[in-house]
Tab-separated table of C-alpha atoms and ligand atoms in Angstrom:
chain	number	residue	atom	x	y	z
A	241	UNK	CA	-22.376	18.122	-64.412
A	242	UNK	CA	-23.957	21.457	-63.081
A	243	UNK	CA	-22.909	25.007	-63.521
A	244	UNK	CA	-23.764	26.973	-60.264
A	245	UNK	CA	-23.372	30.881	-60.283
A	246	UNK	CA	-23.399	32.847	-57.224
A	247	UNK	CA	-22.741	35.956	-55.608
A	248	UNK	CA	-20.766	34.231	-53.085
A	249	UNK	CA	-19.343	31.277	-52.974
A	250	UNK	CA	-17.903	30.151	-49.037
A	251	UNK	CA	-15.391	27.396	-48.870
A	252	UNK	CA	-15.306	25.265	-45.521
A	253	UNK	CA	-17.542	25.125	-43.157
A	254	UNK	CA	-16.198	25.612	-39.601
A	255	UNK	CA	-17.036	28.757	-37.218
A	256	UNK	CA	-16.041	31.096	-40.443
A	257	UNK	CA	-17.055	29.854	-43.259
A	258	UNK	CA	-20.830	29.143	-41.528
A	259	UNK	CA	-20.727	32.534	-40.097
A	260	UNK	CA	-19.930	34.176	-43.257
A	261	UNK	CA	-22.741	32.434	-44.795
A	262	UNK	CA	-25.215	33.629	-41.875
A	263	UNK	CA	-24.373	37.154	-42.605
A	264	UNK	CA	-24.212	37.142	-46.502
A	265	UNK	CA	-27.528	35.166	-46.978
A	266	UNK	CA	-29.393	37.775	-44.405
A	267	UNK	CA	-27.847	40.668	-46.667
A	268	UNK	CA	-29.676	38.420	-49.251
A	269	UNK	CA	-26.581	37.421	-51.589
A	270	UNK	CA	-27.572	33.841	-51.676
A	271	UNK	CA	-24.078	32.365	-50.830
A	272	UNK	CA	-23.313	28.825	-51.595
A	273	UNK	CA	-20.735	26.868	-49.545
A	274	UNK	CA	-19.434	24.043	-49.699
A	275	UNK	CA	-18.509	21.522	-46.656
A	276	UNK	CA	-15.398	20.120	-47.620
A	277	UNK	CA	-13.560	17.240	-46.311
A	278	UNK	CA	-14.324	17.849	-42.648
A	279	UNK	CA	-18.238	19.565	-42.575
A	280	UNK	CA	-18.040	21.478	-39.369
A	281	UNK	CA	-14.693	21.821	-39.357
A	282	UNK	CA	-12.077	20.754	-36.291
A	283	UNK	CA	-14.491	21.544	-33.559
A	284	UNK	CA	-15.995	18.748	-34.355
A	285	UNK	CA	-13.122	16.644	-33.503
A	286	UNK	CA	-12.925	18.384	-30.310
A	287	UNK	CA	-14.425	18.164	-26.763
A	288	UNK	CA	-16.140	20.844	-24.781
A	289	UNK	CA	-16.231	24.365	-25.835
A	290	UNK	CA	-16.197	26.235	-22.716
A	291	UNK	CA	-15.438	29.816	-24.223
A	292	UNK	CA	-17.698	30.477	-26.932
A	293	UNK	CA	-19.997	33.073	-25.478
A	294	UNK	CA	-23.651	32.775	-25.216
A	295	UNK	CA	-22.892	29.204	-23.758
A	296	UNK	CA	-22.650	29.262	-19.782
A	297	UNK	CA	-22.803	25.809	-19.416
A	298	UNK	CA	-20.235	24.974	-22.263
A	299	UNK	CA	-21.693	23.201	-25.392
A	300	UNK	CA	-19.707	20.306	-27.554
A	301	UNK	CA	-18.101	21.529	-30.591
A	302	UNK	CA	-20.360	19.455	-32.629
A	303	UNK	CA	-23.728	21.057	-31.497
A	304	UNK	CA	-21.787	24.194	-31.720
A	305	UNK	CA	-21.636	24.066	-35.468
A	306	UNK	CA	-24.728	22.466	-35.951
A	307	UNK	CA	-26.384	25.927	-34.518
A	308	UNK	CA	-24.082	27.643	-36.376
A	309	UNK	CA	-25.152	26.035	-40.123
A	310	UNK	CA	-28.665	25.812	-39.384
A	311	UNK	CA	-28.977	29.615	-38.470
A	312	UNK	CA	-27.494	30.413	-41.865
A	313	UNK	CA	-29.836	28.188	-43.920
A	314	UNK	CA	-32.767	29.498	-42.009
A	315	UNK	CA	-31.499	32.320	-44.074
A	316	UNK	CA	-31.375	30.943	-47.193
A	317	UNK	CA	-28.373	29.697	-47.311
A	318	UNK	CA	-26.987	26.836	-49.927
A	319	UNK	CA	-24.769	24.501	-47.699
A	320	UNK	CA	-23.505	21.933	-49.788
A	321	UNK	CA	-21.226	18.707	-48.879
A	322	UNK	CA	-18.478	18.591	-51.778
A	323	UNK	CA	-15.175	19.388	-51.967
A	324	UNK	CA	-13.596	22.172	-54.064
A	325	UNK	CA	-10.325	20.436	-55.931
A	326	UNK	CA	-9.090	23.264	-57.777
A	327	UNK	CA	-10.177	26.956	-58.697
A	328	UNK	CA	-9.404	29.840	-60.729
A	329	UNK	CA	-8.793	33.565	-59.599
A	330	UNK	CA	-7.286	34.985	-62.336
A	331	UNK	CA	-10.501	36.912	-63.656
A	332	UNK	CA	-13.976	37.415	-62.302
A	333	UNK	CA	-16.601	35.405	-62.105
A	334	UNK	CA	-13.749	33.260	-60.600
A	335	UNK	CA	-14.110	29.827	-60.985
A	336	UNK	CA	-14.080	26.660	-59.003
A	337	UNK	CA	-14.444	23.240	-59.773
A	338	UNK	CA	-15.946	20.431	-57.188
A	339	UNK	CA	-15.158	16.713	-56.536
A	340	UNK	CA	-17.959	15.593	-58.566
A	341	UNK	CA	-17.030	17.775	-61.362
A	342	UNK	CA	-19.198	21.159	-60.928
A	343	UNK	CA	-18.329	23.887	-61.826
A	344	UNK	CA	-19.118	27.063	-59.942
A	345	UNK	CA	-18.889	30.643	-61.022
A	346	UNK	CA	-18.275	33.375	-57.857
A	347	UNK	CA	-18.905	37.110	-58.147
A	348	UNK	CA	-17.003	37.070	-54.764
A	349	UNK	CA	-15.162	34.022	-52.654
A	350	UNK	CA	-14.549	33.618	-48.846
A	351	UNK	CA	-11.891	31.322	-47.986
A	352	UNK	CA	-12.569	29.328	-44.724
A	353	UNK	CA	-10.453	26.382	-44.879
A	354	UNK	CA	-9.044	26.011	-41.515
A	355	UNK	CA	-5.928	24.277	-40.952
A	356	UNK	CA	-5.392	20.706	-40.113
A	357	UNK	CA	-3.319	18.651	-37.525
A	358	UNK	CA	0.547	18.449	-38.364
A	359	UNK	CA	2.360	15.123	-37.808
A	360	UNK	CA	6.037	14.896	-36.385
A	361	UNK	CA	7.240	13.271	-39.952
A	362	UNK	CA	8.302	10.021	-38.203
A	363	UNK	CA	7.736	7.373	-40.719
A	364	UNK	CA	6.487	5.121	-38.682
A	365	UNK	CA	3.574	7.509	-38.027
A	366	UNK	CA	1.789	6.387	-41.407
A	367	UNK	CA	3.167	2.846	-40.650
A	368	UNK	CA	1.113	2.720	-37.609
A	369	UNK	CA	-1.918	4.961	-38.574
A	370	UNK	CA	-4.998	3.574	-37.379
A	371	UNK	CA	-2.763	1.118	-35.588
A	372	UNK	CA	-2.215	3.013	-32.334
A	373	UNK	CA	-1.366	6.472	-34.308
A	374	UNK	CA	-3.804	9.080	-34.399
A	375	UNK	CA	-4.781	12.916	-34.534
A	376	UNK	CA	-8.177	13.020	-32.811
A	377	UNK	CA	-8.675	11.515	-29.339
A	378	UNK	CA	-12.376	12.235	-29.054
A	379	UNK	CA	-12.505	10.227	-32.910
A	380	UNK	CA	-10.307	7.398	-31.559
A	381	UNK	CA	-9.665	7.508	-27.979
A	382	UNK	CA	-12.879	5.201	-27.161
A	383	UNK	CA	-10.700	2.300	-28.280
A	384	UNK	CA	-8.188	2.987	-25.550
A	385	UNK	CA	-10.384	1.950	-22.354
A	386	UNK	CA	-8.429	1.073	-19.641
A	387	UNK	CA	-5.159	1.119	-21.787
A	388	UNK	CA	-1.779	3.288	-21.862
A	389	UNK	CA	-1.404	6.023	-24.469
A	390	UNK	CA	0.401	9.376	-25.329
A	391	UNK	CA	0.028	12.902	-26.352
A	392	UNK	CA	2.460	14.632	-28.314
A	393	UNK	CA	2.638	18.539	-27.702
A	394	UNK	CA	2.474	20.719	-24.818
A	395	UNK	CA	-0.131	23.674	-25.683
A	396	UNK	CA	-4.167	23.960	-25.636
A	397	UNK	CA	-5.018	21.265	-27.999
A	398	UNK	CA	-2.621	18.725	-26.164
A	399	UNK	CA	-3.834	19.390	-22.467
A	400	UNK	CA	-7.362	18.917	-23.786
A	401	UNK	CA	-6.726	15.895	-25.592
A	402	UNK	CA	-5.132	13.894	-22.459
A	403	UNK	CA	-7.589	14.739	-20.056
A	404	UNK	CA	-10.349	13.400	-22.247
A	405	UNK	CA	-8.070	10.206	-22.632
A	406	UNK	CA	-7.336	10.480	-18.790
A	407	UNK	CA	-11.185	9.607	-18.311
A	408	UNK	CA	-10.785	6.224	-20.552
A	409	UNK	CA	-6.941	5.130	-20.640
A	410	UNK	CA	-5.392	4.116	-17.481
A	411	UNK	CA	-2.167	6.192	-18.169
A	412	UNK	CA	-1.407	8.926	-20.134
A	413	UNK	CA	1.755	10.146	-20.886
A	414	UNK	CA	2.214	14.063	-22.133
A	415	UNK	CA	5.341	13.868	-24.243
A	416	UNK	CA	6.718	17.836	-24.317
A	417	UNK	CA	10.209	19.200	-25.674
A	418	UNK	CA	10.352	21.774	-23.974
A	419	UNK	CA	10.488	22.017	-20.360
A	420	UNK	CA	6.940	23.783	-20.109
A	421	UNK	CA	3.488	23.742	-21.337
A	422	UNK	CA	2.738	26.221	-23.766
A	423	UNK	CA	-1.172	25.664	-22.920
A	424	UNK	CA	-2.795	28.342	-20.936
A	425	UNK	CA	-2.378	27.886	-17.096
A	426	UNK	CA	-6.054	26.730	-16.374
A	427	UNK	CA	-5.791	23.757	-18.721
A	428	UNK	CA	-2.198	23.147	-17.519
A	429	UNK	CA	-3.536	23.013	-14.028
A	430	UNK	CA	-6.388	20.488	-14.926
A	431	UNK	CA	-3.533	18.279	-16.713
A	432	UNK	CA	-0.920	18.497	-13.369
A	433	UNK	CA	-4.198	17.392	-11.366
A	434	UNK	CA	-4.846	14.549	-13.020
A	435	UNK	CA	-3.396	11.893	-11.258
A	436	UNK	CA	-2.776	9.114	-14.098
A	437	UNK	CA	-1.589	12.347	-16.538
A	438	UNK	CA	2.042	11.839	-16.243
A	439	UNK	CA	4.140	15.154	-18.389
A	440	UNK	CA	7.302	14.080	-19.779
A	441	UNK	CA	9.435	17.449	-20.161
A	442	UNK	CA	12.270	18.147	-22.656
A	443	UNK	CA	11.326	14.611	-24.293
A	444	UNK	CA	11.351	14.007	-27.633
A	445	UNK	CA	9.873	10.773	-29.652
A	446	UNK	CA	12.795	9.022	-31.821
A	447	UNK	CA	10.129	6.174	-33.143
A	448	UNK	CA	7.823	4.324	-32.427
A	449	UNK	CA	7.765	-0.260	-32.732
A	450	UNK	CA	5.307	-3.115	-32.550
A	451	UNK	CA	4.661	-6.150	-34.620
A	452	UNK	CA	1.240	-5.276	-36.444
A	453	UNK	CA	0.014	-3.022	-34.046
A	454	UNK	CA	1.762	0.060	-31.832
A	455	UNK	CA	3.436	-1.644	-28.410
A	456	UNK	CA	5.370	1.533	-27.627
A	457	UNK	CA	7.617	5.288	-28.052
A	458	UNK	CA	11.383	5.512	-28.768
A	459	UNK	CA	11.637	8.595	-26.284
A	460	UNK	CA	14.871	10.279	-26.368
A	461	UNK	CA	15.403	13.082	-22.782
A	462	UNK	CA	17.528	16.253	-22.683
A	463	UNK	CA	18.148	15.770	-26.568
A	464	UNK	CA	21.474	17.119	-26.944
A	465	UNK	CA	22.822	17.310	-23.406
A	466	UNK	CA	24.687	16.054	-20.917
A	467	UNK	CA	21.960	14.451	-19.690
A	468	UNK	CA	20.528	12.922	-22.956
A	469	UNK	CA	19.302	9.345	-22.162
A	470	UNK	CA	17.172	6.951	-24.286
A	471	UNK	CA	13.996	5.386	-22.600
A	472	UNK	CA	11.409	2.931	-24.687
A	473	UNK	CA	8.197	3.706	-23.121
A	474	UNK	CA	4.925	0.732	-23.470
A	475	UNK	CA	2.237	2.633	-25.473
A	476	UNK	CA	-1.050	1.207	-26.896
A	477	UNK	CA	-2.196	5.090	-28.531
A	478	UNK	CA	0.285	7.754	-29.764
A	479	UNK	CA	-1.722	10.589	-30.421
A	480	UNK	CA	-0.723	13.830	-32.349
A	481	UNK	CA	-1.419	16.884	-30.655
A	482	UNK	CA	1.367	19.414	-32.095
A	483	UNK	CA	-0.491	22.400	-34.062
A	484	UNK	CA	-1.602	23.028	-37.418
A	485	UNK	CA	-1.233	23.140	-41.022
A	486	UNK	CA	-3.574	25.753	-43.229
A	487	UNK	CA	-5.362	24.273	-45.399
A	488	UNK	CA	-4.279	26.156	-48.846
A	489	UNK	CA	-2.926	23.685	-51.442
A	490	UNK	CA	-5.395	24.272	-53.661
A	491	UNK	CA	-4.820	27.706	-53.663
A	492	UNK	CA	-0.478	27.966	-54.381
A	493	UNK	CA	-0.247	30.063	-57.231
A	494	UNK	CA	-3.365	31.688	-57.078
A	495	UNK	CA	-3.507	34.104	-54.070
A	496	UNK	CA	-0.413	34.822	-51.918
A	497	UNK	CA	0.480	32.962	-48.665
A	498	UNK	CA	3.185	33.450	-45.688
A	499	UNK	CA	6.151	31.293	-45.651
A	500	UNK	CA	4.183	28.763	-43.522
A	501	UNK	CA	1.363	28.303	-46.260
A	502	UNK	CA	-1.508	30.928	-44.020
A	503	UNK	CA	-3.108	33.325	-46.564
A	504	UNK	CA	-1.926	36.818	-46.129
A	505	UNK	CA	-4.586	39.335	-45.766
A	506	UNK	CA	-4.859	43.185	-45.839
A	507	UNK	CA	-3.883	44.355	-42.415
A	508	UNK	CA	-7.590	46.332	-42.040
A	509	UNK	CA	-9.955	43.545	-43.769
A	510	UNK	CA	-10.352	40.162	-44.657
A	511	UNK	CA	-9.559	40.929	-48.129
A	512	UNK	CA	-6.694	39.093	-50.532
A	513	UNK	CA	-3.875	40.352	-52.881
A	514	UNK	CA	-6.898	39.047	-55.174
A	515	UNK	CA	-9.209	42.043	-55.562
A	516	UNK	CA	-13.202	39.842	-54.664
A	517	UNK	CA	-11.210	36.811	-52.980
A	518	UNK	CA	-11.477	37.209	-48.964
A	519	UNK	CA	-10.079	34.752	-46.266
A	520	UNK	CA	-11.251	34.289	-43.131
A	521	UNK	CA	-10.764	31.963	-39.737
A	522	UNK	CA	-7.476	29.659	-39.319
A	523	UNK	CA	-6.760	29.601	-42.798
A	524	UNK	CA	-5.574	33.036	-42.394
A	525	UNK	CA	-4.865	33.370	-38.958
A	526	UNK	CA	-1.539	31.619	-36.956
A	527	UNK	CA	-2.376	33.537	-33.803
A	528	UNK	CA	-5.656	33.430	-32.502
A	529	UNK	CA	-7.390	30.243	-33.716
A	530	UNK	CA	-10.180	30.619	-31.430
A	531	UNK	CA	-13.862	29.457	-32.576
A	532	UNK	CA	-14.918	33.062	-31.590
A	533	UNK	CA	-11.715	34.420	-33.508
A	534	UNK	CA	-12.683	32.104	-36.245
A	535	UNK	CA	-16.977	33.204	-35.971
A	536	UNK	CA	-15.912	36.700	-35.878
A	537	UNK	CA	-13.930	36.623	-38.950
A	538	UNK	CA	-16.422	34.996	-40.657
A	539	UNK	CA	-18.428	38.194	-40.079
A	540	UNK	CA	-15.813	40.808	-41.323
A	541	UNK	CA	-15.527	38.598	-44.536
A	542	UNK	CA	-19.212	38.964	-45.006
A	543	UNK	CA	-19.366	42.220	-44.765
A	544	UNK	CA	-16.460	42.740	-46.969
A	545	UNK	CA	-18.132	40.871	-49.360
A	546	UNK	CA	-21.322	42.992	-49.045
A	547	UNK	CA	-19.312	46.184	-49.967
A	548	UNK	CA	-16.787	44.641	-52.537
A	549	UNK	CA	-20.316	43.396	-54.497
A	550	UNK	CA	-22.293	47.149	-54.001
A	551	UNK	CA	-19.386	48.906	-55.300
B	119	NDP	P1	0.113	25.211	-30.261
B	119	NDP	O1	0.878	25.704	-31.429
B	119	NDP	O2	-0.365	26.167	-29.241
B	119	NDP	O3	0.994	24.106	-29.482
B	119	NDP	C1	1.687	23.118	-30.177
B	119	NDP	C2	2.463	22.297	-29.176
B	119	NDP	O4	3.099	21.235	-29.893
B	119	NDP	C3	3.557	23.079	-28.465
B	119	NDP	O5	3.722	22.587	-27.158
B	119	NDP	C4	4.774	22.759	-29.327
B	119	NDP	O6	5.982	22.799	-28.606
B	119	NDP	C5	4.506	21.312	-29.699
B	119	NDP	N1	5.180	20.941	-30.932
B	119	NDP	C6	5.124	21.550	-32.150
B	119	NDP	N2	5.880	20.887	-33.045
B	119	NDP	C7	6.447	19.856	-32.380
B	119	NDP	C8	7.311	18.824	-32.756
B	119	NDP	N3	7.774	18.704	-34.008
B	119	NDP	N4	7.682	17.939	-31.819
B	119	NDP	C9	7.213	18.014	-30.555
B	119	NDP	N5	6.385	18.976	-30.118
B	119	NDP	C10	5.985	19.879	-31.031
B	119	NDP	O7	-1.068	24.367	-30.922
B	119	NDP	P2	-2.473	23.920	-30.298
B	119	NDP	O8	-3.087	23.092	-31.365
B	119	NDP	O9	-2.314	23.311	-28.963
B	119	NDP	O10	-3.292	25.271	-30.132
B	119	NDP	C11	-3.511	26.153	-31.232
B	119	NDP	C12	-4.318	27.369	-30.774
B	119	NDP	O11	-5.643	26.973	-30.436
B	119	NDP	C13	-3.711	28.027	-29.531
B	119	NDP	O12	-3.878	29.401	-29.645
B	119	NDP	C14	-4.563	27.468	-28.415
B	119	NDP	O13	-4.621	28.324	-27.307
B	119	NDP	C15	-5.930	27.322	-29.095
B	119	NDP	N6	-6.741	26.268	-28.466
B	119	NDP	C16	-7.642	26.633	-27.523
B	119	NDP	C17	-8.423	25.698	-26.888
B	119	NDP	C18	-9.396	26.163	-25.865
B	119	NDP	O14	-9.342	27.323	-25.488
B	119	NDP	N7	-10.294	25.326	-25.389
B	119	NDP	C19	-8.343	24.257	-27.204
B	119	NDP	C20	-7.335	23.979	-28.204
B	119	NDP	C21	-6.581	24.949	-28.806
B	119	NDP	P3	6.747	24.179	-28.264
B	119	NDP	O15	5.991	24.822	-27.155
B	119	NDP	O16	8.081	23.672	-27.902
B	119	NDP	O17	6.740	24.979	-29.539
């Protein structure tokens, strides 16, 4: 069992939390971070990143954050794989406590979380988890080739998820409630131009059935209506594609949150009700969610952090 002390400590490790640690280790506060469950956070789950600037031929999320983390330990900084289970704000140094039973004391903290990927709270979801069910169709959608699957949601995330899946599965069926995509209108264009991509509007998923494995989608149409009619529909992959949860458990009690569990942060900064504690990318942040939204925070954070410690 170690005791680490540090100026800063970062924790996660997607476009924020790496930033963060680029900019505090060049202002020479030695940061350390730690990885968490998911090092790189969800852009490594994800499939071309076409909008990160500095990139004109698009990059994969996973090289993305590999640049990212090994420009900030070029600069000194500790990057760690561990997971931080519970901490302690209420006085300074704060404290935190990892999975292998560390304990680490923080002049200063930057929250960088992220959030993860909700499920619709069917039970059969779990049932079939690994089974046909899952969150990630670059992780899983390899063992769809040439099979019929579906994505749940109708914004960015979703698009992009069926039209990598429309380049292995033979059909793919977009399953949306409402009776348009939320996504912006250059992915929704790719998605209607994808001839095996077929959108279901104002469809909702009842459950789902199959002996051991997934076989298939209770789908229920114009919930509620006039027109409501109930359609089984053969599936193979259900995949979730519906938004995000922040990623704050650990941290109920011990800084404030909005009614949806996203740390609330001073209008002007990055800071916390927690005078030292900052928060920065998705964790905070139910509106933009963009890797350069995410990078950029990362950056204010830092710098916070560089004036909270001089003062
Ligand atoms: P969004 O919140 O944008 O979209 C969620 C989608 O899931 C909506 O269509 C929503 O429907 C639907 N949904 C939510 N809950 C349910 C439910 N219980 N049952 C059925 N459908 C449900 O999340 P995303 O993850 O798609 O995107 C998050 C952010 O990240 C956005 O700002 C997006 O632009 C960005 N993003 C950008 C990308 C890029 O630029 N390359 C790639 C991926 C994401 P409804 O519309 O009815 O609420």
């Amino acid at each position: 069992m170690e005791t680490i002390k540090t100026n800063v400590l970062i924790i996660g490790s997607g476009p924020a939390g790496y930033t963060a640690a680029l900019y505090t280790s060049r202002a020479n506060l030695n940061p350390v971070l730690y990885e968490g469950h998911q090092p790189g956070g969800q852009l490594t789950i994800t499939t071309e990143v076409e909008n990160f600037p500095g990139y004109p031929e698009g990059t994969t999320g996973t090289q993305l954050m590999d640049d990212i983390r090994r420009q900030a330990i070029r600069f000194g900084a500790d990057v760690r794989s561990g997971i931080i289970t519970s901490v302690d704000f209420s006085k300074r140094p704060f404290k935190a406590i990892t999975d292998s039973g560390d304990e680490i004391e923080a002049q200063s903290v930057i929250i960088s979380t992220g959030a993860s990927a909700k499920f619709l709270g069917l039970p059969d979801e779990q049932k079939y988890m690994g089974l046909g069910v899952s969150a990630c169709a670059t992780c899983d959608g390899f063992f769809y080739r040439g099979k019929r699957v579906a994505v749940v949601g109708g914004g960015d995330t979703a698009c992009e998820e069926a039209l990598y899946l429309s380049n292995i599965a033979s059909d793919v069926f977009m399953i949306v409630r409402k009776d348009h995509l939320r996504a912006s209108k250059v992915m929704q264009q790719r998605v209607l131009d994808k001839p095996n991509i077929r959108v279901l509007f104002n469809t909702n998923t009842a459950g789902l059935y199959g002996e051991e494995f997934l076989e298939g989608a209770h789908l229920v149409e114009n919930k509620g209506t006039d027109l409501e009619q109930h359609n089984d529909v053969a599936l193979d992959g259900f995949f979730l594609a519906i938004g995000h949860k922040p990623n704050t458990d650990i941290f109920k009690g011990q800084i404030d949150l909005d009614e949806q569990g996203y740390i609330i942060t001073d209008g002007h900064s990055t800071a916390t009700n927690v005078e030292g504690v900052f928060a920065a990318g998705d964790v905070a942040d139910p509106h933009y969610r963009q890797a350069i939204t995410a990078a950029g925070s990362g950056c204010r954070a830092a710098l916070d952090v560089e004036r909270f410690l001089a003062l």
